[in-house]
Coordinates of C-alpha atoms in Angstrom, one line a residue:
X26 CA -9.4 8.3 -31.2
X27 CA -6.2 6.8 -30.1
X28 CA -5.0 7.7 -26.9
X29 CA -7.4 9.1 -24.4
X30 CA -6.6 10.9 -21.4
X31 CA -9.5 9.7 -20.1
X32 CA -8.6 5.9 -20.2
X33 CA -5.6 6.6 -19.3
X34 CA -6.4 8.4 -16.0
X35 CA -8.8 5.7 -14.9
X36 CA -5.8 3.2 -15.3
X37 CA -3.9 5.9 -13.2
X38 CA -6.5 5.3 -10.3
X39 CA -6.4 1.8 -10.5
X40 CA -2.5 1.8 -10.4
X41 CA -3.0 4.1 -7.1
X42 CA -4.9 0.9 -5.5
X43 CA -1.9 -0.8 -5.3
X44 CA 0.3 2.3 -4.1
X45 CA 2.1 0.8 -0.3
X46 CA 1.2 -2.8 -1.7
X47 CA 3.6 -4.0 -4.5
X48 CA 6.7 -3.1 -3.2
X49 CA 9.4 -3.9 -4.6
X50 CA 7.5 -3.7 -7.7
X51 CA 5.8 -0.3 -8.7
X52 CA 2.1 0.7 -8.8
X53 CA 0.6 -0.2 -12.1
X54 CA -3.0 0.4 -13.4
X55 CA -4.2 -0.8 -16.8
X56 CA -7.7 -0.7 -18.9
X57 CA -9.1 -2.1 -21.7
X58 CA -11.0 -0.6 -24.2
X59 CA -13.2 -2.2 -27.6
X60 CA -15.2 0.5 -29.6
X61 CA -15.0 3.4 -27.2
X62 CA -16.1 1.0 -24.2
X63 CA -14.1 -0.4 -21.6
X64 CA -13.8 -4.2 -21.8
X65 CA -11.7 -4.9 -18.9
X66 CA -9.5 -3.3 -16.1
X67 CA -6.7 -4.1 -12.9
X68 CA -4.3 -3.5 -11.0
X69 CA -1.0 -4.7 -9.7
X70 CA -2.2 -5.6 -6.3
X71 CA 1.2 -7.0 -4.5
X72 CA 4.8 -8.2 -5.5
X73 CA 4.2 -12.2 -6.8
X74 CA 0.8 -11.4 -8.1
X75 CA -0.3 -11.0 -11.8
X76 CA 0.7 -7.6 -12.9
X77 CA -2.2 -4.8 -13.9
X78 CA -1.7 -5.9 -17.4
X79 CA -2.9 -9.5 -17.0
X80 CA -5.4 -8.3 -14.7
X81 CA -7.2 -6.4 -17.1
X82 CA -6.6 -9.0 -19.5
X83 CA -8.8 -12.0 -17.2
X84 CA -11.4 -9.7 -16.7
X85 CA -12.0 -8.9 -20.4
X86 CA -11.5 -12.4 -21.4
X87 CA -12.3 -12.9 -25.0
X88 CA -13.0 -9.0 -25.3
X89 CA -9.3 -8.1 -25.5
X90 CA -8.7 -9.0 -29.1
X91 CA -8.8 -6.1 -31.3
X92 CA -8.8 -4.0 -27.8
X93 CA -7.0 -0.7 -27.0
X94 CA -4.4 -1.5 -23.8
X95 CA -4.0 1.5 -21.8
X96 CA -1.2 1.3 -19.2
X97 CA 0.6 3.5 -16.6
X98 CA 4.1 1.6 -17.2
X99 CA 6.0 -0.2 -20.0
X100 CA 4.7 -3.5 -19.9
X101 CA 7.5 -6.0 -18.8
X102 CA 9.1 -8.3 -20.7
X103 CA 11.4 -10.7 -18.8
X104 CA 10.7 -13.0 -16.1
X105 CA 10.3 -12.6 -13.1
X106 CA 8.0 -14.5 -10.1
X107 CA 5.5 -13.9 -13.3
X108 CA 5.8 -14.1 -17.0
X109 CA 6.0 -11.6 -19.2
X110 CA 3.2 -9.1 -19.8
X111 CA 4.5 -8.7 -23.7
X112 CA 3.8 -11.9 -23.9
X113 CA 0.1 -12.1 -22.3
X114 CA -0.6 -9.3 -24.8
X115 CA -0.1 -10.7 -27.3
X116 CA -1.7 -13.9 -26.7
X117 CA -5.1 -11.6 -26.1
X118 CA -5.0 -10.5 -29.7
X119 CA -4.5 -6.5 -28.5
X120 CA -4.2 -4.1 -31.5
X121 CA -2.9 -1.3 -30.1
X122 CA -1.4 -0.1 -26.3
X123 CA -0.6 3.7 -24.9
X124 CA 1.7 3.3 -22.2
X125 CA 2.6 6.6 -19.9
X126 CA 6.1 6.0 -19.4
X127 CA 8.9 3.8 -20.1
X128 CA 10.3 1.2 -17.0
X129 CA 13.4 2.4 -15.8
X130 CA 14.3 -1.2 -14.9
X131 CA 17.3 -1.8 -16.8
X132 CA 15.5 -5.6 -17.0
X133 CA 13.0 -4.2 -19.3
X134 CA 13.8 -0.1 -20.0
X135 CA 12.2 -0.1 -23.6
X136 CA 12.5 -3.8 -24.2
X137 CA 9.0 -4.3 -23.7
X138 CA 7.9 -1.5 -26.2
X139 CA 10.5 -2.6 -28.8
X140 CA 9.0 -6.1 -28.4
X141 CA 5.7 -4.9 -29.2
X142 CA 6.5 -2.9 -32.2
X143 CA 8.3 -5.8 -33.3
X144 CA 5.1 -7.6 -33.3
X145 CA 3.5 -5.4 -35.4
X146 CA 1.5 -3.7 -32.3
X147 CA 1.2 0.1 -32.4
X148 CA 2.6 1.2 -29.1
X149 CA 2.2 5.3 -27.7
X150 CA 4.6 6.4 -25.2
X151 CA 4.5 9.1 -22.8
X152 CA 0.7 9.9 -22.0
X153 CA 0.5 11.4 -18.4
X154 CA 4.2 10.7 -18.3
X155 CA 4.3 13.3 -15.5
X156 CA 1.3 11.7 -13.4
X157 CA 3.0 8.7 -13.4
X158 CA 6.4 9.1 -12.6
X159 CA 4.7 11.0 -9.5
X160 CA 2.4 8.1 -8.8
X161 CA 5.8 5.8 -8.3
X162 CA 8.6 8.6 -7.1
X163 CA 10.2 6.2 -4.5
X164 CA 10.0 2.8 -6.5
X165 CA 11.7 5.3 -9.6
X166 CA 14.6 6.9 -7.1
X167 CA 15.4 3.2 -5.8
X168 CA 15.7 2.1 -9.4
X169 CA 18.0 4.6 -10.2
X170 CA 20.1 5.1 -7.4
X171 CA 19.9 2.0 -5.1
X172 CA 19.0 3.6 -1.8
X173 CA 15.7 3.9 -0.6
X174 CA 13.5 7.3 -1.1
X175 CA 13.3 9.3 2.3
X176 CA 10.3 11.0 3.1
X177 CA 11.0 13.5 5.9
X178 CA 7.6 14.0 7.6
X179 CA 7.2 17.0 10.5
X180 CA 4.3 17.6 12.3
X181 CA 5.0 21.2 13.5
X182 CA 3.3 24.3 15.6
X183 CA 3.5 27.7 12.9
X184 CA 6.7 28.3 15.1
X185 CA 8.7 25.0 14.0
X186 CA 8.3 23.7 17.4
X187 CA 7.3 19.6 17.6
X188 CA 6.7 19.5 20.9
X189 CA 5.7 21.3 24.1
X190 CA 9.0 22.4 26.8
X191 CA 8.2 19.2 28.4
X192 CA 8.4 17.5 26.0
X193 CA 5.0 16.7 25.2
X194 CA 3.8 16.1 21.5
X195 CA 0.6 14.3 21.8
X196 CA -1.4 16.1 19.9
X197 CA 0.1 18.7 17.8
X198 CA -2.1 18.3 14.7
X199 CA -5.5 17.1 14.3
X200 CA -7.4 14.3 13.9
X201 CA -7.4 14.7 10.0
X202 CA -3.3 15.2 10.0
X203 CA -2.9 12.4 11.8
X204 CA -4.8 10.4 9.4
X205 CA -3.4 11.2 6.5
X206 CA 0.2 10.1 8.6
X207 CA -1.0 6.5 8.9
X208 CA -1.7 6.5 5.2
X209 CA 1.8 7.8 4.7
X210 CA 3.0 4.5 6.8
X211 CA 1.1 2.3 4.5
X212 CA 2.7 3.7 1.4
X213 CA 6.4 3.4 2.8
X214 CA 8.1 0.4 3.2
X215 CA 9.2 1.3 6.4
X216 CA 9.4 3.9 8.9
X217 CA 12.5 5.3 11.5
X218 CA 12.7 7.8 14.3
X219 CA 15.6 8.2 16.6
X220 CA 16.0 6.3 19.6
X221 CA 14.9 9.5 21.8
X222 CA 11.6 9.7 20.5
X223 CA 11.0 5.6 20.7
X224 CA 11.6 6.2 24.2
X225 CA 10.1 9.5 25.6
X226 CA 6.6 8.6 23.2
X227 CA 6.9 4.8 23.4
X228 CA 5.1 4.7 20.0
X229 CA 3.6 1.8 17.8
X230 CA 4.2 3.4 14.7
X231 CA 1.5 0.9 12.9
X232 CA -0.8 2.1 10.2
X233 CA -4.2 1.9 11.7
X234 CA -6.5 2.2 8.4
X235 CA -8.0 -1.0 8.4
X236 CA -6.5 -3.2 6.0
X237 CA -3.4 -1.1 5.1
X238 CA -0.1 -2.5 5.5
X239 CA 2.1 -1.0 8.6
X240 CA 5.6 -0.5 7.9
X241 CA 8.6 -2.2 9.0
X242 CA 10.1 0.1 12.0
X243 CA 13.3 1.1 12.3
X244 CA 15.2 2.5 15.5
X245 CA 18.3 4.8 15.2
X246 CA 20.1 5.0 18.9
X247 CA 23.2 4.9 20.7
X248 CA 21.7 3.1 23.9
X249 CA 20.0 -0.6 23.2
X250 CA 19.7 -0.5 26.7
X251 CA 16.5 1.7 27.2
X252 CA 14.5 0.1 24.3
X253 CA 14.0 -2.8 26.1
X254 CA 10.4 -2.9 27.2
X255 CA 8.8 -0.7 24.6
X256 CA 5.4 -1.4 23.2
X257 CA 7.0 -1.8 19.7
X258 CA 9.0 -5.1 20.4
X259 CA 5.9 -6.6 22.0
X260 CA 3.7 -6.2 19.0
X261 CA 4.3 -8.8 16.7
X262 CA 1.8 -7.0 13.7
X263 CA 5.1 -5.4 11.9
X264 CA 9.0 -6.0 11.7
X265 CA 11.4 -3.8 14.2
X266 CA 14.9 -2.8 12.9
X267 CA 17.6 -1.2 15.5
X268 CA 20.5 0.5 14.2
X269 CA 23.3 1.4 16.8
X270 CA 26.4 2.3 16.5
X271 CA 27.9 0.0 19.5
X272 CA 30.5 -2.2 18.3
X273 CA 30.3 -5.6 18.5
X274 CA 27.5 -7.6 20.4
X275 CA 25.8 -7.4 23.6
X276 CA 23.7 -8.2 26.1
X277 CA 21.1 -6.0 25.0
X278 CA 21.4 -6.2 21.5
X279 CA 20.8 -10.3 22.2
X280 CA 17.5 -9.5 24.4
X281 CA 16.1 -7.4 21.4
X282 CA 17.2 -10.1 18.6
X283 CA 15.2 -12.5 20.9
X284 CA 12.3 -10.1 20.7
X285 CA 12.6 -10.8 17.1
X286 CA 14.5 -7.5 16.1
X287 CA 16.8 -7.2 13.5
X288 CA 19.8 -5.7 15.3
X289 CA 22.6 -3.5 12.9
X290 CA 25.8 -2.3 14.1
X291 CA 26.9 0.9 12.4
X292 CA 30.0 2.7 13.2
X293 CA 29.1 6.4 14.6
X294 CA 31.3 9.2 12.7
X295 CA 30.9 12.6 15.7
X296 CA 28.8 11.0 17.3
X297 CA 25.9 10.2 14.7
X298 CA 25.1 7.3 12.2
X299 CA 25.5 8.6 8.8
X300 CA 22.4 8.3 6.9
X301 CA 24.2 7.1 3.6
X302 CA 25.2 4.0 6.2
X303 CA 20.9 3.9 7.5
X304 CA 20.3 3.8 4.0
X305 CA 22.3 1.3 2.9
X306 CA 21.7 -1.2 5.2
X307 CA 18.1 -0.7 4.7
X308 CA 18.1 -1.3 0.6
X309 CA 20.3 -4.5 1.7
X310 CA 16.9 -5.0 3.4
X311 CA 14.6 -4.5 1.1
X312 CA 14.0 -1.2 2.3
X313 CA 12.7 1.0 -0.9
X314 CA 10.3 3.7 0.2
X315 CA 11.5 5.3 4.0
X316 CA 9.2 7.4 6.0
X317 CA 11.3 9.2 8.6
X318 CA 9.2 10.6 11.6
X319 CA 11.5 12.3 13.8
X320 CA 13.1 13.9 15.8
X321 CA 14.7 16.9 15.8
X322 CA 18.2 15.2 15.7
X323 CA 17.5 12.6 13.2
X324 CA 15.7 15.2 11.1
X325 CA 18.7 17.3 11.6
X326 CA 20.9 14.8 10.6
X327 CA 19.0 13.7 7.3
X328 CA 18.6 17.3 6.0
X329 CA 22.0 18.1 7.1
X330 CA 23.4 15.3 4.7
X331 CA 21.1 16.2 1.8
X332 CA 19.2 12.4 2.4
X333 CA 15.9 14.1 2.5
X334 CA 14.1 13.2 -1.0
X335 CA 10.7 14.9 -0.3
X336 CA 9.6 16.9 3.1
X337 CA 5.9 16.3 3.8
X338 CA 5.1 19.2 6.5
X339 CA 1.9 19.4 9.1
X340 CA 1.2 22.8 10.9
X341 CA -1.1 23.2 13.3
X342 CA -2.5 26.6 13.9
X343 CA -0.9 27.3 17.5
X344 CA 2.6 28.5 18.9
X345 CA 4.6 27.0 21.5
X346 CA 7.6 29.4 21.6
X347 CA 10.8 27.8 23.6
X348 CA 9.7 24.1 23.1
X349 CA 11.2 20.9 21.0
X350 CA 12.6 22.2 17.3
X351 CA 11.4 19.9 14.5
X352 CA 15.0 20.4 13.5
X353 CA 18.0 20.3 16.1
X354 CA 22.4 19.3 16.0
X355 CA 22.7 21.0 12.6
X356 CA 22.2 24.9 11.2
X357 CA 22.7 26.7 8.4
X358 CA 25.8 29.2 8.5
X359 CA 24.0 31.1 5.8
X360 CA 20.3 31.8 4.5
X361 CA 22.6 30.5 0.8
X362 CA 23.6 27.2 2.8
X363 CA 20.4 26.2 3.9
X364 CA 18.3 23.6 2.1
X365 CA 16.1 24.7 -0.1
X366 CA 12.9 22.9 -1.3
X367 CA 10.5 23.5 -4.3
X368 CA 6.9 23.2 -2.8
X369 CA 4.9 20.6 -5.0
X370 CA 1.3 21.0 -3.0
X371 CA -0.2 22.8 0.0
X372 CA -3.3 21.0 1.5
X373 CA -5.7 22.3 3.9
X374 CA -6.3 19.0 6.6
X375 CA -8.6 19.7 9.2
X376 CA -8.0 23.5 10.9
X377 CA -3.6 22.2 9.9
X378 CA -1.8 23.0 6.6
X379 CA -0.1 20.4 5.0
X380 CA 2.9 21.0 3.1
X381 CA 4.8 19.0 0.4
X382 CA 8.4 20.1 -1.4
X383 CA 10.6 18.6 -3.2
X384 CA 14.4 19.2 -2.8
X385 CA 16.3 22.2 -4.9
X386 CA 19.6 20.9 -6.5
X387 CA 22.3 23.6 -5.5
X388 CA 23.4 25.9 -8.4
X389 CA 27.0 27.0 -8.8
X390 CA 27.1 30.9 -9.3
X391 CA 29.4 32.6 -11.9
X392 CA 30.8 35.4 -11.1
X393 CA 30.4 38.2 -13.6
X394 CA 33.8 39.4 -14.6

């Protein structure tokens, strides 16, 4: 029977290999299956390396023609820094392929499908459409809009509180929290926290899972002066970023580019960097998946401009009362002007809660007349 779900959610786990690793390209997972029996099977493993399709395609060999393709993306058909999987397919002598969703790449955006049909090749479209749009969310959003896909991430007492009155945050959550944060690194291109936090926790902000990625880090601050020093531009393992709003150069902004930072000027509006300025400098970067960690002012600042694309929450079982809000510099007049989220997943993690939503697009009320 022609498609399976249950092909098509092995090429899903495959494609979640990759997840962190391809960017700017998306996660892709293919398999190949002759007679009920899988023949062959990949996955896009990093940006300039053969995509899932060819993958599964070398390790079949011979075995692909007259095979079932199962895919989680449209297969490409342009070039790129490789050739086109249409083509590939083709070559192996494939009958049939069940893709789960179209590329929203206007490069290929149903080229590859109509290329296939062309050919005489019965394609499927849409199996575990859902799955896989969630599998790539960021790459998707920075398809469609340009920007990169912001992440807001909060590690939180019950009481909303990120830190002890002192100002002490280490540890809030536990051990299996804290975990599942470095993962989070590895699976965003980069990572930012405000200048406060760089300098009160002095953090690395590297992904320790052994042979994960660690992201680029990126610094938001209004004083270049007091990041000199900081463990971050000593460790040459990932790329640094600082974004100030000083005009013009400076002494300290040259001592940090000679630390191998990447040093942006950004005008401040009130006192702040906008985030649609963060963001755009970033995608001029490369930037296409952003992890924000904190504070409470940049955390502020992102929700406050609606930047926040998903909010990935970690309470710990404790209270601290009067302490550090995980949210400070902005506040809702009204329970109506807050921002609301849609909560996709609640995950027990350790003795914490973990918490993902998604935002709530504002609705316009009609009055009833």
């Amino acid at each position: 029977m022609f498609p399976d779900n249950a092909f098509m959610e092995l090429a899903h786990r495959l494609a979640g290999k990759g997840v962190g690793k391809t960017s700017p390209n998306p996660a892709v997972g293919a398999v190949l299956v002759k007679d009920g029996l899988i023949v062959g099977s990949g996955w896009h493993r990093a940006a300039g390396l053969p995509h899932a399709e060819v993958e599964a395609i070398l390790s079949a060999g011979a075995r692909s023609r007259g095979a079932d393709l199962y895919v989680t993306l449209e297969p490409c058909s342009h070039y790129g820094k490789t050739g086109p999987c249409v083509e590939a397919i083709l070559a192996a002598g494939i009958r049939r392929v069940a893709a789960s969703m179209e590329d929203p790449n206007p490069l290929v955006s149903g080229s590859g499908f109509r290329a296939l049909r062309a050919a005489g090749i019965e394609v499927h479209a849409g199996l575990m459409e859902n799955e896989a749009r969630s599998l790539n969310l960021g790459w998707i959003h920075w398809i469609a809009t340009g920007r990169p896909f912001v992440t807001l991430k909060l590690a939180t007492s019950l009481d909303g509180q990120i830190a002890g009155s002192t100002g002490e945050s280490r540890w809030v959550t536990g051990e299996k929290s804290r975990l599942r944060v470095h993962r989070m690194r590895a699976e965003n291109d980069a990572v930012l926290i405000g200048g406060e936090t760089a300098i009160m926790d002095d953090p690395l902000l590297t992904c320790r899972i052994r042979g994960r990625r660690s992201p680029v880090r990126v610094v938001v601050t209004s004083r270049l002066d007091k990041l000199h020093g900081l463990r971050m531009f000593s460790d040459p393992s990932a790329k640094n970023i600082v974004i100030h709003s000083a005009p013009g150069s400076s002494p300290s902004a040259r001592r940090l580019e000679d630390a191998g930072a990447d040093v942006v000027s950004i005008p401040g509006v009130n006192g702040t960097i906008p985030p649609e300025a963060i963001l755009s400098a970033l995608a001029e970067r490369g930037i296409a998946t952003l992890l924000v960690e904190g504070g409470g002012k940049i955390a502020g600042t992102f929700l406050r401009d609606g930047s926040v694309d998903r909010l990935v929450m970690f309470m710990a079982p404790v209270m601290f009362g009067e302490a550090v809000r995980s949210v400070s510099g902005w506040a809702a007049s009204t329970p109506a002007e807050g921002r609301r989220f849609s909560i996709s997943r609640i995950r027990k993690m350790g003795d914490d809660l973990m918490v993902e939503a998604l935002p709530v697009q504002p609705t316009v009320s009609k009055e009833v007349r």
